Amino acid sequence: DAGVTQSPTHLIKTRGQHVTLRCSPISGHKSVSWYQQVLGQGPQFIFQYYEKEERGRGNFPDRFSARQFPNYSSELNVNALLLGDSALYLCASRGQGGMNTEAFFGQGTRLTVV
Amino acid sequence: GESVGLHLPTLSVQEGDNSIINCAYSNSASDYFIWYKQESGKGPQFIIDIRSNMDKRQGQRVTVLLNKTVKHLSLQIAATQPGDSAVYFCAENIPQGGKLIFGQGTELSVKP
């Protein structure tokens, strides 16, 4: 079975632009979460979606938004990119329980804003 | 504020020795804890987890200990190998919203 897959793996954008990152969870998993990891730090929670509904939101500005599709894949959108948005964006997939089960991460999307 | 902290930012051990990585958490409501290993350029890899109603859990070469009284977690790696070299994160699960709070990480370096 494929693990969590994210695309693209790397991306370079210019300040002010918009970006869309994509994630496919492990087959059968209905929960997807997004995290931002800047160099030298642990991942920071952005959003959690379960059964296509937002179940949690971290301390990120409204420029960050996400959605989950009927097939449980997810997109993270970031508008009006800032240099400080440069980071590794991680997607995590959780199983049936959604909230307190193992969270498996994808390889991430490395976003560089110039 | 919310935080999960690690006592040691770097740890260097000799191959074959046991490693212990420590972690302090702050949220009494956390119900579940996970240890992750992250190699350079990769996403965090699930190692082992423990629920808040347990004190100890063992896996293959790894053991996690949970002390709720002092809000402390540790990861023990037996017979550490060069392939164990990575950054290790503990994460606490916040029940509302399914949020994981990560610490800064401990870099484990294994000398052959």
CSV table of C-alpha atoms in Angstrom, one decimal:
chain,number,residue,atom,x,y,z
A,1,ASP,CA,0.0,0.0,0.0
A,2,ALA,CA,1.2,3.5,-0.8
A,3,GLY,CA,1.9,5.7,2.2
A,4,VAL,CA,1.0,9.4,2.3
A,5,THR,CA,1.8,11.1,-0.9
A,6,GLN,CA,2.4,14.8,-1.4
A,7,SER,CA,2.9,16.9,-4.5
A,8,PRO,CA,4.9,18.6,-5.6
A,9,THR,CA,8.1,17.7,-3.7
A,10,HIS,CA,9.7,21.1,-4.3
A,11,LEU,CA,8.4,24.4,-5.3
A,12,ILE,CA,9.8,27.9,-5.8
A,13,LYS,CA,7.4,30.9,-5.7
A,14,THR,CA,7.7,34.7,-5.7
A,15,ARG,CA,6.4,36.9,-2.9
A,16,GLY,CA,2.7,37.7,-3.4
A,17,GLN,CA,1.9,34.6,-5.4
A,18,HIS,CA,-0.4,31.9,-4.5
A,19,VAL,CA,0.4,28.2,-4.0
A,20,THR,CA,-1.6,24.9,-3.8
A,21,LEU,CA,-0.1,21.9,-2.2
A,22,ARG,CA,-1.7,18.4,-2.5
A,23,CYS,CA,-1.9,15.4,-0.3
A,24,SER,CA,-3.3,11.9,-0.7
A,25,PRO,CA,-3.8,10.0,2.6
A,26,ILE,CA,-3.2,6.3,3.2
A,27,SER,CA,-6.0,4.3,1.7
A,28,GLY,CA,-8.8,4.0,4.1
A,29,HIS,CA,-7.7,6.9,6.2
A,30,LYS,CA,-10.3,9.7,6.5
A,31,SER,CA,-8.3,12.3,8.5
A,32,VAL,CA,-5.7,14.6,7.0
A,33,SER,CA,-3.7,17.2,8.8
A,34,TRP,CA,-1.3,19.9,7.6
A,35,TYR,CA,1.9,21.0,9.3
A,36,GLN,CA,4.5,23.6,8.6
A,37,GLN,CA,8.1,22.9,9.5
A,38,VAL,CA,10.7,25.6,9.3
A,39,LEU,CA,14.3,24.7,9.4
A,40,GLY,CA,15.6,23.6,12.8
A,41,GLN,CA,12.1,23.4,14.4
A,42,GLY,CA,9.4,20.8,15.0
A,43,PRO,CA,6.3,20.8,12.8
A,44,GLN,CA,3.6,23.3,13.6
A,45,PHE,CA,-0.1,22.4,13.2
A,46,ILE,CA,-2.0,24.3,10.6
A,47,PHE,CA,-5.3,22.3,10.0
A,48,GLN,CA,-7.0,19.0,10.5
A,49,TYR,CA,-9.8,17.6,8.4
A,50,TYR,CA,-11.9,14.6,9.2
A,51,GLU,CA,-14.7,13.3,7.0
A,52,LYS,CA,-14.3,16.4,4.8
A,53,GLU,CA,-14.9,18.8,7.7
A,54,GLU,CA,-12.4,21.1,9.3
A,55,ARG,CA,-11.9,19.8,12.9
A,56,GLY,CA,-9.0,21.9,14.0
A,57,ARG,CA,-7.1,25.0,13.1
A,58,GLY,CA,-3.7,26.2,14.3
A,59,ASN,CA,-2.4,29.7,14.8
A,60,PHE,CA,-2.0,30.7,11.1
A,61,PRO,CA,-3.3,33.7,9.3
A,62,ASP,CA,-6.3,33.6,7.0
A,63,ARG,CA,-4.0,33.4,4.0
A,64,PHE,CA,-3.8,29.7,4.8
A,65,SER,CA,-6.8,27.6,3.8
A,66,ALA,CA,-7.5,24.0,3.1
A,67,ARG,CA,-10.1,21.6,2.0
A,68,GLN,CA,-10.7,17.9,1.9
A,69,PHE,CA,-12.3,16.1,-1.1
A,70,PRO,CA,-14.8,13.2,-1.2
A,71,ASN,CA,-11.9,10.8,-1.8
A,72,TYR,CA,-10.2,12.2,1.4
A,73,SER,CA,-7.4,13.8,-0.5
A,74,SER,CA,-6.6,17.4,0.6
A,75,GLU,CA,-5.3,20.7,-0.7
A,76,LEU,CA,-3.5,23.4,1.3
A,77,ASN,CA,-3.7,26.8,-0.2
A,78,VAL,CA,-1.6,29.8,0.7
A,79,ASN,CA,-2.3,33.3,-0.7
A,80,ALA,CA,-0.1,36.4,-0.8
A,81,LEU,CA,3.1,34.4,-0.1
A,82,LEU,CA,5.7,35.9,2.2
A,83,LEU,CA,9.3,35.1,2.5
A,84,GLY,CA,8.5,33.6,6.0
A,85,ASP,CA,6.3,31.0,4.4
A,86,SER,CA,9.3,29.2,3.2
A,87,ALA,CA,9.2,25.9,4.9
A,88,LEU,CA,8.6,22.2,4.6
A,89,TYR,CA,4.9,21.5,4.4
A,90,LEU,CA,3.9,18.2,5.8
A,91,CYS,CA,0.7,16.2,5.4
A,92,ALA,CA,-0.3,13.6,8.0
A,93,SER,CA,-2.9,10.8,7.6
A,94,ARG,CA,-4.7,9.3,10.5
A,95,GLY,CA,-6.9,6.2,10.6
A,96,GLN,CA,-10.5,5.5,11.5
A,97,GLY,CA,-10.4,7.1,14.9
A,98,GLY,CA,-9.1,10.3,13.4
A,99,MET,CA,-8.2,12.1,16.6
A,100,ASN,CA,-5.9,9.9,18.7
A,101,THR,CA,-4.5,7.4,16.4
A,102,GLU,CA,-1.1,7.0,14.7
A,103,ALA,CA,-0.4,9.9,12.4
A,104,PHE,CA,1.7,9.0,9.4
A,105,PHE,CA,3.5,11.7,7.5
A,106,GLY,CA,4.3,12.2,3.8
A,107,GLN,CA,7.7,13.3,2.6
A,108,GLY,CA,6.6,16.9,2.5
A,109,THR,CA,6.6,19.7,0.0
A,110,ARG,CA,9.6,22.0,0.2
A,111,LEU,CA,8.3,25.6,-0.5
A,112,THR,CA,10.8,28.3,-1.2
A,113,VAL,CA,9.5,31.9,-1.5
A,114,VAL,CA,11.9,34.4,-3.1
B,1,GLY,CA,1.5,28.5,26.3
B,2,GLU,CA,1.5,25.1,24.6
B,3,SER,CA,4.8,23.5,24.2
B,4,VAL,CA,6.6,20.2,24.2
B,5,GLY,CA,10.2,20.7,25.0
B,6,LEU,CA,13.3,18.5,24.8
B,7,HIS,CA,16.0,18.6,27.4
B,8,LEU,CA,18.9,17.8,25.1
B,9,PRO,CA,19.1,19.3,21.7
B,10,THR,CA,22.0,17.0,20.6
B,11,LEU,CA,23.0,13.6,21.7
B,12,SER,CA,26.1,11.7,20.6
B,13,VAL,CA,26.5,8.0,21.4
B,14,GLN,CA,28.8,5.2,20.5
B,15,GLU,CA,27.4,2.4,18.2
B,16,GLY,CA,26.1,-0.4,20.3
B,17,ASP,CA,25.3,1.8,23.3
B,18,ASN,CA,21.8,2.6,24.5
B,19,SER,CA,20.3,6.0,23.8
B,20,ILE,CA,17.8,7.9,25.9
B,21,ILE,CA,16.0,10.9,24.5
B,22,ASN,CA,13.9,13.0,26.9
B,23,CYS,CA,10.9,15.2,26.4
B,24,ALA,CA,8.7,17.4,28.6
B,25,TYR,CA,5.1,18.2,27.7
B,26,SER,CA,2.9,20.9,29.1
B,27,ASN,CA,-0.8,20.0,28.5
B,28,SER,CA,-2.4,17.8,31.1
B,29,ALA,CA,-5.3,17.0,28.7
B,30,SER,CA,-2.9,15.3,26.2
B,31,ASP,CA,-4.2,11.8,25.7
B,32,TYR,CA,-1.7,10.2,23.4
B,33,PHE,CA,2.0,10.7,22.6
B,34,ILE,CA,4.1,9.7,19.6
B,35,TRP,CA,7.8,9.6,18.9
B,36,TYR,CA,9.0,10.4,15.4
B,37,LYS,CA,12.4,10.0,13.6
B,38,GLN,CA,13.2,12.5,10.9
B,39,GLU,CA,16.1,12.1,8.5
B,40,SER,CA,17.4,15.0,6.5
B,41,GLY,CA,15.0,15.9,3.6
B,42,LYS,CA,12.3,13.5,4.7
B,43,GLY,CA,9.1,13.6,6.6
B,44,PRO,CA,8.8,12.4,10.2
B,45,GLN,CA,8.7,8.6,10.5
B,46,PHE,CA,6.4,7.1,13.2
B,47,ILE,CA,8.5,5.1,15.7
B,48,ILE,CA,6.3,4.3,18.7
B,49,ASP,CA,3.3,5.7,20.5
B,50,ILE,CA,1.8,5.5,24.0
B,51,ARG,CA,-1.6,6.3,25.4
B,52,SER,CA,-2.0,8.3,28.5
B,53,ASN,CA,-3.3,5.3,30.5
B,54,MET,CA,0.0,3.5,30.1
B,55,ASP,CA,3.4,4.0,31.7
B,56,LYS,CA,5.5,2.0,29.3
B,57,ARG,CA,5.4,0.5,25.8
B,58,GLN,CA,8.0,-1.5,24.0
B,59,GLY,CA,8.7,-2.0,20.4
B,60,GLN,CA,11.6,-3.4,18.4
B,61,ARG,CA,14.7,-2.0,20.1
B,62,VAL,CA,12.7,1.0,21.3
B,63,THR,CA,10.9,1.7,24.6
B,64,VAL,CA,8.8,4.7,25.5
B,65,LEU,CA,8.2,5.7,29.1
B,66,LEU,CA,5.5,8.1,30.2
B,67,ASN,CA,5.4,9.8,33.6
B,68,LYS,CA,2.2,11.8,33.8
B,69,THR,CA,3.0,13.1,37.3
B,70,VAL,CA,5.9,15.2,36.0
B,71,LYS,CA,4.7,15.4,32.4
B,72,HIS,CA,7.8,13.6,31.0
B,73,LEU,CA,8.4,11.2,28.1
B,74,SER,CA,11.5,9.3,27.2
B,75,LEU,CA,12.5,7.2,24.2
B,76,GLN,CA,15.1,4.5,24.8
B,77,ILE,CA,16.9,3.0,21.9
B,78,ALA,CA,18.7,-0.2,22.6
B,79,ALA,CA,22.0,-1.1,20.8
B,80,THR,CA,22.0,2.2,18.8
B,81,GLN,CA,23.1,1.8,15.2
B,82,PRO,CA,24.5,4.3,12.7
B,83,GLY,CA,21.1,4.1,10.9
B,84,ASP,CA,19.5,5.6,14.0
B,85,SER,CA,21.2,8.9,13.4
B,86,ALA,CA,18.5,11.4,12.9
B,87,VAL,CA,16.4,14.1,14.6
B,88,TYR,CA,13.9,12.7,17.1
B,89,PHE,CA,10.7,14.5,18.0
B,90,CYS,CA,8.1,13.8,20.6
B,91,ALA,CA,4.6,14.9,19.9
B,92,GLU,CA,1.6,15.2,22.2
B,93,ASN,CA,-1.9,14.8,20.9
B,94,ILE,CA,-4.5,17.4,22.0
B,95,PRO,CA,-7.9,15.7,22.0
B,96,GLN,CA,-9.9,18.6,20.6
B,97,GLY,CA,-9.0,19.0,17.0
B,98,GLY,CA,-6.6,16.2,16.7
B,99,LYS,CA,-3.7,18.5,16.9
B,100,LEU,CA,-0.1,17.2,17.5
B,101,ILE,CA,2.2,19.6,19.3
B,102,PHE,CA,5.9,18.9,18.5
B,103,GLY,CA,9.0,19.8,20.4
B,104,GLN,CA,12.1,21.2,18.8
B,105,GLY,CA,13.8,17.8,18.4
B,106,THR,CA,16.9,16.1,19.5
B,107,GLU,CA,19.6,15.3,17.0
B,108,LEU,CA,21.0,11.8,17.7
B,109,SER,CA,24.5,11.2,16.3
B,110,VAL,CA,25.9,7.6,16.4
B,111,LYS,CA,29.6,7.2,16.2
B,112,PRO,CA,30.8,3.9,14.6
